[in-house]
mmCIF file of C-alpha atoms and ligand atoms in Angstrom:
data_model
loop_
_atom_site.group_PDB
_atom_site.id
_atom_site.type_symbol
_atom_site.label_atom_id
_atom_site.label_comp_id
_atom_site.label_asym_id
_atom_site.label_seq_id
_atom_site.Cartn_x
_atom_site.Cartn_y
_atom_site.Cartn_z
ATOM 1 C CA MET A 28 136.561 157.441 106.913
ATOM 2 C CA LEU A 29 137.519 158.234 103.318
ATOM 3 C CA PRO A 30 136.957 161.789 102.028
ATOM 4 C CA ARG A 31 133.670 162.240 100.174
ATOM 5 C CA ASN A 32 135.251 162.539 96.719
ATOM 6 C CA ASP A 33 137.161 159.295 97.170
ATOM 7 C CA ILE A 34 133.963 157.520 98.132
ATOM 8 C CA LEU A 35 132.208 158.926 95.080
ATOM 9 C CA ASP A 36 135.079 157.750 92.885
ATOM 10 C CA ALA A 37 134.734 154.302 94.399
ATOM 11 C CA ILE A 38 130.999 154.371 93.704
ATOM 12 C CA ARG A 39 131.563 155.325 90.079
ATOM 13 C CA ARG A 40 133.672 152.215 89.588
ATOM 14 C CA TYR A 41 130.452 150.256 89.980
ATOM 15 C CA THR A 42 128.255 152.478 87.849
ATOM 16 C CA ASP A 43 130.379 153.794 84.948
ATOM 17 C CA PRO A 44 130.587 150.461 83.105
ATOM 18 C CA TYR A 45 126.814 149.988 83.095
ATOM 19 C CA ARG A 46 125.429 153.484 82.592
ATOM 20 C CA ILE A 47 123.940 154.165 79.143
ATOM 21 C CA THR A 48 123.431 157.839 78.361
ATOM 22 C CA LYS A 49 123.490 157.614 74.573
ATOM 23 C CA GLY A 50 121.521 154.964 72.779
ATOM 24 C CA LYS A 51 122.986 155.246 69.331
ATOM 25 C CA ASP A 52 125.509 152.425 69.437
ATOM 26 C CA PHE A 53 123.899 150.448 72.220
ATOM 27 C CA ARG A 54 123.743 146.669 71.907
ATOM 28 C CA LEU A 55 122.568 144.476 74.731
ATOM 29 C CA LYS A 56 124.811 141.680 73.595
ATOM 30 C CA ASP A 57 127.889 143.757 74.454
ATOM 31 C CA PHE A 58 126.945 143.368 78.143
ATOM 32 C CA ASP A 59 127.818 140.273 80.143
ATOM 33 C CA PRO A 60 125.108 139.198 82.631
ATOM 34 C CA GLY A 61 127.773 137.380 84.659
ATOM 35 C CA ASP A 62 130.120 140.348 85.012
ATOM 36 C CA THR A 63 131.290 141.209 88.551
ATOM 37 C CA LEU A 64 134.189 143.495 87.578
ATOM 38 C CA GLY A 65 136.515 140.693 88.623
ATOM 39 C CA LEU A 66 135.393 141.141 92.208
ATOM 40 C CA LYS A 67 134.890 138.104 94.339
ATOM 41 C CA MET A 68 133.052 138.686 97.556
ATOM 42 C CA ASP A 69 131.742 136.264 100.099
ATOM 43 C CA LYS A 70 128.197 136.720 101.347
ATOM 44 C CA ALA A 71 129.233 138.602 104.461
ATOM 45 C CA GLU A 72 131.446 141.065 102.578
ATOM 46 C CA ALA A 73 128.795 141.775 99.968
ATOM 47 C CA ALA A 74 126.158 142.272 102.656
ATOM 48 C CA GLU A 75 128.439 144.695 104.504
ATOM 49 C CA SER A 76 129.080 146.769 101.350
ATOM 50 C CA LEU A 77 125.385 146.844 100.585
ATOM 51 C CA ARG A 78 124.587 147.838 104.167
ATOM 52 C CA ARG A 79 126.870 150.855 103.820
ATOM 53 C CA GLY A 80 125.264 151.813 100.514
ATOM 54 C CA SER A 81 121.745 151.502 101.936
ATOM 55 C CA GLU A 82 122.743 153.532 104.976
ATOM 56 C CA TRP A 83 124.025 156.322 102.776
ATOM 57 C CA LEU A 84 120.853 156.184 100.739
ATOM 58 C CA ALA A 85 118.787 156.464 103.914
ATOM 59 C CA MET A 86 120.653 159.658 104.856
ATOM 60 C CA GLU A 87 120.151 161.111 101.401
ATOM 61 C CA GLN A 88 116.474 160.243 101.458
ATOM 62 C CA ASP A 89 116.076 162.149 104.718
ATOM 63 C CA VAL A 90 117.405 165.368 103.114
ATOM 64 C CA LEU A 91 115.374 164.744 99.965
ATOM 65 C CA TYR A 92 112.255 164.585 102.094
ATOM 66 C CA ALA A 93 113.216 167.657 104.127
ATOM 67 C CA GLN A 94 113.859 169.888 101.097
ATOM 68 C CA ASP A 95 110.564 168.786 99.517
ATOM 69 C CA SER A 96 111.467 169.774 95.973
ATOM 70 C CA TRP A 97 113.375 167.139 93.993
ATOM 71 C CA SER A 98 112.111 163.594 93.738
ATOM 72 C CA VAL A 99 113.496 160.348 92.330
ATOM 73 C CA LEU A 100 111.841 157.748 90.117
ATOM 74 C CA LEU A 101 113.488 154.330 89.943
ATOM 75 C CA VAL A 102 112.261 152.157 87.091
ATOM 76 C CA PHE A 103 112.961 148.419 87.250
ATOM 77 C CA GLN A 104 112.610 146.219 84.187
ATOM 78 C CA ALA A 105 113.761 142.657 83.666
ATOM 79 C CA MET A 106 112.898 139.175 82.493
ATOM 80 C CA ASP A 107 111.263 136.933 85.106
ATOM 81 C CA ALA A 108 113.434 135.734 87.977
ATOM 82 C CA ALA A 109 116.066 138.412 87.380
ATOM 83 C CA GLY A 110 115.653 139.580 90.965
ATOM 84 C CA LYS A 111 113.653 142.826 90.771
ATOM 85 C CA ASP A 112 111.793 142.186 94.001
ATOM 86 C CA GLY A 113 114.860 141.165 95.991
ATOM 87 C CA THR A 114 116.880 144.102 94.678
ATOM 88 C CA ILE A 115 114.187 146.594 95.634
ATOM 89 C CA LYS A 116 113.826 144.990 99.051
ATOM 90 C CA HIS A 117 117.539 144.932 99.873
ATOM 91 C CA VAL A 118 118.659 148.233 98.357
ATOM 92 C CA LEU A 119 115.864 150.253 99.939
ATOM 93 C CA SER A 120 115.839 148.370 103.238
ATOM 94 C CA GLY A 121 117.234 151.279 105.239
ATOM 95 C CA VAL A 122 115.021 153.981 103.756
ATOM 96 C CA ASN A 123 112.182 155.458 105.796
ATOM 97 C CA PRO A 124 109.001 153.826 104.434
ATOM 98 C CA GLN A 125 107.222 157.178 104.732
ATOM 99 C CA GLY A 126 109.485 158.669 102.091
ATOM 100 C CA CYS A 127 109.128 156.060 99.385
ATOM 101 C CA ASP A 128 106.387 154.349 97.390
ATOM 102 C CA VAL A 129 106.631 151.099 95.439
ATOM 103 C CA PHE A 130 104.209 150.335 92.606
ATOM 104 C CA SER A 131 104.083 146.987 90.813
ATOM 105 C CA PHE A 132 102.459 147.185 87.409
ATOM 106 C CA LYS A 133 100.671 144.056 86.224
ATOM 107 C CA GLN A 134 98.257 143.415 83.355
ATOM 108 C CA PRO A 135 96.161 146.567 82.990
ATOM 109 C CA SER A 136 92.544 146.700 84.171
ATOM 110 C CA GLN A 137 89.600 147.562 81.905
ATOM 111 C CA GLU A 138 89.638 151.100 83.268
ATOM 112 C CA GLU A 139 93.355 151.474 82.564
ATOM 113 C CA LEU A 140 92.889 150.112 79.039
ATOM 114 C CA SER A 141 90.323 152.826 78.416
ATOM 115 C CA HIS A 142 92.948 155.541 78.823
ATOM 116 C CA ASP A 143 96.049 156.620 76.911
ATOM 117 C CA PHE A 144 98.952 154.262 77.596
ATOM 118 C CA LEU A 145 100.905 156.541 79.958
ATOM 119 C CA TRP A 146 97.938 157.381 82.147
ATOM 120 C CA ARG A 147 98.246 154.746 84.826
ATOM 121 C CA TYR A 148 101.968 155.400 85.244
ATOM 122 C CA ALA A 149 101.785 159.192 85.233
ATOM 123 C CA VAL A 150 99.447 159.284 88.236
ATOM 124 C CA LYS A 151 101.944 157.241 90.254
ATOM 125 C CA ALA A 152 104.949 159.478 89.571
ATOM 126 C CA PRO A 153 106.549 160.455 92.881
ATOM 127 C CA GLN A 154 105.559 163.531 94.848
ATOM 128 C CA ARG A 155 108.241 166.094 95.599
ATOM 129 C CA GLY A 156 110.676 164.894 98.239
ATOM 130 C CA ARG A 157 109.928 161.224 97.667
ATOM 131 C CA ILE A 158 111.472 158.176 96.037
ATOM 132 C CA GLY A 159 109.071 156.352 93.712
ATOM 133 C CA ILE A 160 109.809 152.810 92.589
ATOM 134 C CA PHE A 161 108.201 151.265 89.525
ATOM 135 C CA ASN A 162 108.429 147.467 89.594
ATOM 136 C CA ARG A 163 107.748 147.153 85.856
ATOM 137 C CA SER A 164 106.628 150.343 84.204
ATOM 138 C CA TYR A 165 105.479 152.129 81.044
ATOM 139 C CA TYR A 166 108.270 150.208 79.307
ATOM 140 C CA GLU A 167 105.998 147.154 79.331
ATOM 141 C CA GLU A 168 104.036 149.047 76.661
ATOM 142 C CA VAL A 169 106.946 148.575 74.248
ATOM 143 C CA LEU A 170 108.074 145.185 75.589
ATOM 144 C CA VAL A 171 105.335 142.692 76.462
ATOM 145 C CA VAL A 172 102.810 144.560 74.299
ATOM 146 C CA ARG A 173 105.264 144.558 71.416
ATOM 147 C CA VAL A 174 106.105 140.871 71.784
ATOM 148 C CA HIS A 175 102.418 139.914 72.124
ATOM 149 C CA GLN A 176 100.707 142.246 69.714
ATOM 150 C CA GLU A 177 97.218 140.954 70.572
ATOM 151 C CA LEU A 178 97.612 143.033 73.756
ATOM 152 C CA LEU A 179 97.691 146.147 71.624
ATOM 153 C CA LYS A 180 94.251 145.291 70.228
ATOM 154 C CA ALA A 181 92.829 145.401 73.749
ATOM 155 C CA GLN A 182 93.944 149.029 74.006
ATOM 156 C CA LYS A 183 91.061 150.255 71.824
ATOM 157 C CA LEU A 184 93.140 152.643 69.734
ATOM 158 C CA PRO A 185 91.537 154.131 66.638
ATOM 159 C CA PRO A 186 92.746 151.757 63.871
ATOM 160 C CA LYS A 187 93.944 154.674 61.799
ATOM 161 C CA LEU A 188 96.539 155.419 64.481
ATOM 162 C CA VAL A 189 97.983 151.927 64.595
ATOM 163 C CA GLY A 190 100.670 151.666 61.963
ATOM 164 C CA LYS A 191 104.098 150.124 61.511
ATOM 165 C CA GLY A 192 105.674 153.068 63.268
ATOM 166 C CA ILE A 193 103.733 152.626 66.478
ATOM 167 C CA TRP A 194 106.660 151.274 68.536
ATOM 168 C CA ASP A 195 108.979 154.070 67.491
ATOM 169 C CA GLU A 196 106.205 156.534 68.249
ATOM 170 C CA ARG A 197 105.676 155.070 71.708
ATOM 171 C CA LEU A 198 109.392 155.122 72.415
ATOM 172 C CA ALA A 199 109.539 158.769 71.383
ATOM 173 C CA ASP A 200 106.571 159.508 73.656
ATOM 174 C CA ILE A 201 108.297 157.744 76.547
ATOM 175 C CA ALA A 202 111.518 159.693 75.987
ATOM 176 C CA ARG A 203 109.504 162.937 75.970
ATOM 177 C CA PHE A 204 107.609 161.911 79.093
ATOM 178 C CA GLU A 205 110.919 161.346 80.867
ATOM 179 C CA ASP A 206 112.229 164.734 79.668
ATOM 180 C CA TYR A 207 109.073 166.258 81.056
ATOM 181 C CA LEU A 208 109.583 164.580 84.439
ATOM 182 C CA THR A 209 113.220 165.698 84.470
ATOM 183 C CA ARG A 210 112.179 169.294 83.915
ATOM 184 C CA GLN A 211 109.711 168.924 86.763
ATOM 185 C CA GLY A 212 112.487 167.947 89.180
ATOM 186 C CA VAL A 213 111.963 164.186 89.013
ATOM 187 C CA VAL A 214 115.256 162.366 88.584
ATOM 188 C CA VAL A 215 114.518 159.292 86.464
ATOM 189 C CA LEU A 216 116.850 156.275 86.657
ATOM 190 C CA LYS A 217 116.118 153.124 84.710
ATOM 191 C CA PHE A 218 117.459 149.690 85.561
ATOM 192 C CA TYR A 219 117.496 146.699 83.292
ATOM 193 C CA LEU A 220 118.509 143.677 85.339
ATOM 194 C CA ASN A 221 120.456 141.771 82.747
ATOM 195 C CA LEU A 222 119.888 138.065 83.387
ATOM 196 C CA SER A 223 121.191 135.344 81.087
ATOM 197 C CA ARG A 224 118.799 132.785 79.662
ATOM 198 C CA LYS A 225 120.881 130.069 81.273
ATOM 199 C CA GLU A 226 120.688 131.587 84.756
ATOM 200 C CA GLN A 227 116.927 132.092 84.361
ATOM 201 C CA LYS A 228 116.542 128.356 83.735
ATOM 202 C CA LYS A 229 118.614 127.608 86.824
ATOM 203 C CA ARG A 230 116.423 129.871 88.956
ATOM 204 C CA PHE A 231 113.204 128.358 87.590
ATOM 205 C CA MET A 232 114.564 124.876 88.357
ATOM 206 C CA GLU A 233 115.322 125.984 91.902
ATOM 207 C CA ARG A 234 111.748 127.157 92.277
ATOM 208 C CA LEU A 235 110.609 123.705 91.230
ATOM 209 C CA ASP A 236 113.143 121.832 93.352
ATOM 210 C CA LYS A 237 112.738 123.676 96.636
ATOM 211 C CA PRO A 238 109.286 123.387 98.253
ATOM 212 C CA GLN A 239 109.734 126.739 100.007
ATOM 213 C CA LYS A 240 110.264 128.359 96.583
ATOM 214 C CA ASN A 241 107.371 126.600 94.811
ATOM 215 C CA TRP A 242 105.041 129.539 95.374
ATOM 216 C CA LYS A 243 107.249 131.703 93.185
ATOM 217 C CA PHE A 244 106.957 129.358 90.246
ATOM 218 C CA SER A 245 104.581 130.213 87.449
ATOM 219 C CA ALA A 246 104.078 128.023 84.385
ATOM 220 C CA SER A 247 103.437 131.119 82.277
ATOM 221 C CA ASP A 248 106.971 132.368 83.060
ATOM 222 C CA VAL A 249 108.340 129.249 81.372
ATOM 223 C CA ARG A 250 106.094 129.854 78.342
ATOM 224 C CA GLU A 251 107.429 133.415 78.125
ATOM 225 C CA ARG A 252 110.970 132.022 77.761
ATOM 226 C CA ARG A 253 110.060 130.955 74.248
ATOM 227 C CA TYR A 254 109.930 134.610 73.320
ATOM 228 C CA TRP A 255 113.341 135.377 74.789
ATOM 229 C CA ASP A 256 114.887 136.661 71.547
ATOM 230 C CA ASP A 257 111.876 138.855 70.798
ATOM 231 C CA TYR A 258 112.185 140.384 74.259
ATOM 232 C CA MET A 259 115.898 140.999 73.806
ATOM 233 C CA ARG A 260 115.210 142.805 70.537
ATOM 234 C CA ALA A 261 112.487 144.881 72.187
ATOM 235 C CA TYR A 262 114.809 145.778 75.099
ATOM 236 C CA ASP A 263 117.590 146.674 72.694
ATOM 237 C CA GLU A 264 115.363 149.116 70.863
ATOM 238 C CA ALA A 265 113.812 150.518 74.022
ATOM 239 C CA ILE A 266 117.178 151.290 75.583
ATOM 240 C CA ARG A 267 118.526 152.678 72.347
ATOM 241 C CA ALA A 268 115.593 155.069 71.981
ATOM 242 C CA THR A 269 115.346 156.278 75.565
ATOM 243 C CA ALA A 270 118.827 156.406 77.102
ATOM 244 C CA SER A 271 119.798 159.992 77.838
ATOM 245 C CA LYS A 272 122.159 161.932 80.038
ATOM 246 C CA ASP A 273 119.371 163.052 82.337
ATOM 247 C CA SER A 274 117.535 159.751 82.478
ATOM 248 C CA PRO A 275 120.122 157.050 81.922
ATOM 249 C CA TRP A 276 119.652 153.318 81.709
ATOM 250 C CA PHE A 277 121.770 151.022 83.824
ATOM 251 C CA VAL A 278 122.282 147.598 82.287
ATOM 252 C CA VAL A 279 123.042 145.760 85.503
ATOM 253 C CA PRO A 280 124.592 142.280 85.435
ATOM 254 C CA ALA A 281 122.014 140.055 87.108
ATOM 255 C CA ASP A 282 123.455 136.542 87.189
ATOM 256 C CA ASN A 283 124.977 137.284 90.604
ATOM 257 C CA LYS A 284 122.446 138.822 92.959
ATOM 258 C CA TRP A 285 124.970 140.355 95.361
ATOM 259 C CA PHE A 286 126.554 142.257 92.489
ATOM 260 C CA THR A 287 123.216 143.431 91.052
ATOM 261 C CA ARG A 288 122.325 144.980 94.398
ATOM 262 C CA LEU A 289 125.650 146.758 94.780
ATOM 263 C CA VAL A 290 125.440 148.344 91.334
ATOM 264 C CA VAL A 291 121.841 149.485 91.830
ATOM 265 C CA ALA A 292 122.600 150.948 95.267
ATOM 266 C CA ALA A 293 125.661 152.724 93.876
ATOM 267 C CA ALA A 294 123.707 154.226 90.975
ATOM 268 C CA ILE A 295 121.009 155.647 93.230
ATOM 269 C CA VAL A 296 123.453 157.043 95.792
ATOM 270 C CA GLU A 297 125.493 158.656 93.033
ATOM 271 C CA ALA A 298 122.477 160.277 91.359
ATOM 272 C CA VAL A 299 121.055 161.747 94.552
ATOM 273 C CA GLU A 300 124.492 162.867 95.708
ATOM 274 C CA LYS A 301 124.839 164.857 92.474
ATOM 275 C CA LEU A 302 121.825 166.953 93.477
ATOM 276 C CA ASP A 303 123.935 168.216 96.390
ATOM 277 C CA LEU A 304 120.915 168.577 98.640
ATOM 278 C CA GLN A 305 120.964 170.555 101.868
ATOM 279 C CA TYR A 306 118.555 170.632 104.765
ATOM 280 C CA PRO A 307 116.393 173.766 104.478
ATOM 281 C CA LYS A 308 117.999 176.811 106.171
ATOM 282 C CA VAL A 309 116.117 178.469 108.998
ATOM 283 C CA THR A 310 115.235 182.094 108.170
ATOM 284 C CA PRO A 311 115.722 184.928 110.724
ATOM 285 C CA ASP A 312 111.927 185.080 111.173
ATOM 286 C CA GLN A 313 111.743 181.350 111.834
ATOM 287 C CA LYS A 314 114.619 181.740 114.325
ATOM 288 C CA LYS A 315 112.569 184.317 116.222
ATOM 289 C CA ASP A 316 109.615 181.920 116.288
ATOM 290 C CA LEU A 317 111.855 179.165 117.600
ATOM 291 C CA ALA A 318 113.172 181.453 120.355
ATOM 292 C CA ALA A 319 109.606 182.407 121.299
ATOM 293 C CA ALA A 320 108.585 178.748 121.440
ATOM 294 C CA ARG A 321 111.564 177.984 123.663
ATOM 295 C CA ALA A 322 110.693 180.857 125.999
ATOM 296 C CA GLU A 323 107.108 179.605 126.240
ATOM 297 C CA LEU A 324 108.215 176.048 127.079
ATOM 298 C CA GLU A 325 110.692 177.318 129.672
ATOM 299 C CA ALA A 326 108.055 179.508 131.284
ATOM 300 C CA GLU A 327 105.852 176.458 131.941
ATOM 301 C CA LYS A 328 105.705 175.387 135.526
HETATM 302 P P1 ATP B 413 106.895 138.394 90.122
HETATM 303 O O1 ATP B 413 106.725 137.326 89.083
HETATM 304 O O2 ATP B 413 108.270 138.460 90.698
HETATM 305 O O3 ATP B 413 105.823 138.407 91.160
HETATM 306 P P2 ATP B 413 106.137 140.173 88.032
HETATM 307 O O4 ATP B 413 106.448 141.613 87.833
HETATM 308 O O5 ATP B 413 106.627 139.233 86.989
HETATM 309 O O6 ATP B 413 106.743 139.801 89.426
HETATM 310 P P3 ATP B 413 103.602 139.004 87.629
HETATM 311 O O7 ATP B 413 102.301 139.166 88.329
HETATM 312 O O8 ATP B 413 104.217 137.666 87.527
HETATM 313 O O9 ATP B 413 104.611 140.048 88.268
HETATM 314 O O10 ATP B 413 103.473 139.512 86.140
HETATM 315 C C1 ATP B 413 102.942 140.701 85.769
HETATM 316 C C2 ATP B 413 102.710 140.573 84.297
HETATM 317 O O11 ATP B 413 102.016 141.735 83.850
HETATM 318 C C3 ATP B 413 103.983 140.478 83.511
HETATM 319 O O12 ATP B 413 103.972 139.349 82.695
HETATM 320 C C4 ATP B 413 103.985 141.742 82.663
HETATM 321 O O13 ATP B 413 104.569 141.552 81.413
HETATM 322 C C5 ATP B 413 102.503 142.047 82.593
HETATM 323 N N1 ATP B 413 102.263 143.459 82.291
HETATM 324 C C6 ATP B 413 102.735 144.537 82.915
HETATM 325 N N2 ATP B 413 102.339 145.665 82.307
HETATM 326 C C7 ATP B 413 101.601 145.285 81.251
HETATM 327 C C8 ATP B 413 100.917 145.984 80.227
HETATM 328 N N3 ATP B 413 100.923 147.300 80.171
HETATM 329 N N4 ATP B 413 100.227 145.273 79.325
HETATM 330 C C9 ATP B 413 100.216 143.933 79.382
HETATM 331 N N5 ATP B 413 100.845 143.217 80.306
HETATM 332 C C10 ATP B 413 101.526 143.870 81.239
HETATM 333 MG MG1 MG B 414 106.279 137.134 87.060
#
């Protein structure tokens, strides 16, 4: 086996090109959805690399759970058919289900609309020791709600508070919310699965062509394609306003699913590894208790 530092260097090869920690000069169009770093892998090779990544993640998750202090929040955002569901399923396949929680955020309910916009997300933030996964997230509040401004009306805000600056204000609130989580020991990682418009069409066509994929098809997804450029602008601004060293964005190429999964797995492994977690040490008092328990068991007939 390679020494730990060499493995981490290898992992960084997959993450460095896609990690955004400063938004200032960020432009989505500088990132190629089809990028695979020049790597060509067959299915078996890619699956084997991903298996190793997921295995490592499973080990890390075990320590995370045992030390019961840090937690991790993984935020997934993307256009339809970019592969959020599959990525979550494959990357986290080895992790103990008791240590992680997945939440999919859809159109808000009447109750949710009656609260401040972060409310429904804040209550689902991960407990200490756990990995929380947001399949869509509070970012929808500056993406779909920004693209379809009639959704904002349904949020019952006092009209006086709805001005031109509302999107910048929301983005600032989100950045602050993430700072807050960071200071509470929640490591926040954000993934934008960067799918090209062309590949999205191909995937929609596949859903129409293959009967076993028909269930995934939704006519409204095709309607949403008309707003592609508006979404790209909204993503651009969201990433620019919220990328930071502590809660980076990863703009992950998404036209090749095997590559998407490798980059996401690498980013999570790297972030948890940085915490340098250890299993809790047994104190001298606890050692005495353990010895007493052993003596009691041994004394049984
Ligand atoms: P999939 O299509 O793979 O099942 P999905 O995440 O697209 O996954 P859908 O049920 O198709 O799930 O769509 C959920 C919809 O809810 C999305 O169109 C999303 O934009 C919308 N949505 C999420 N959060 C909000 C929000 N805060 N306000 C309005 N719409 C939202
Ligand atoms: Mg959908």
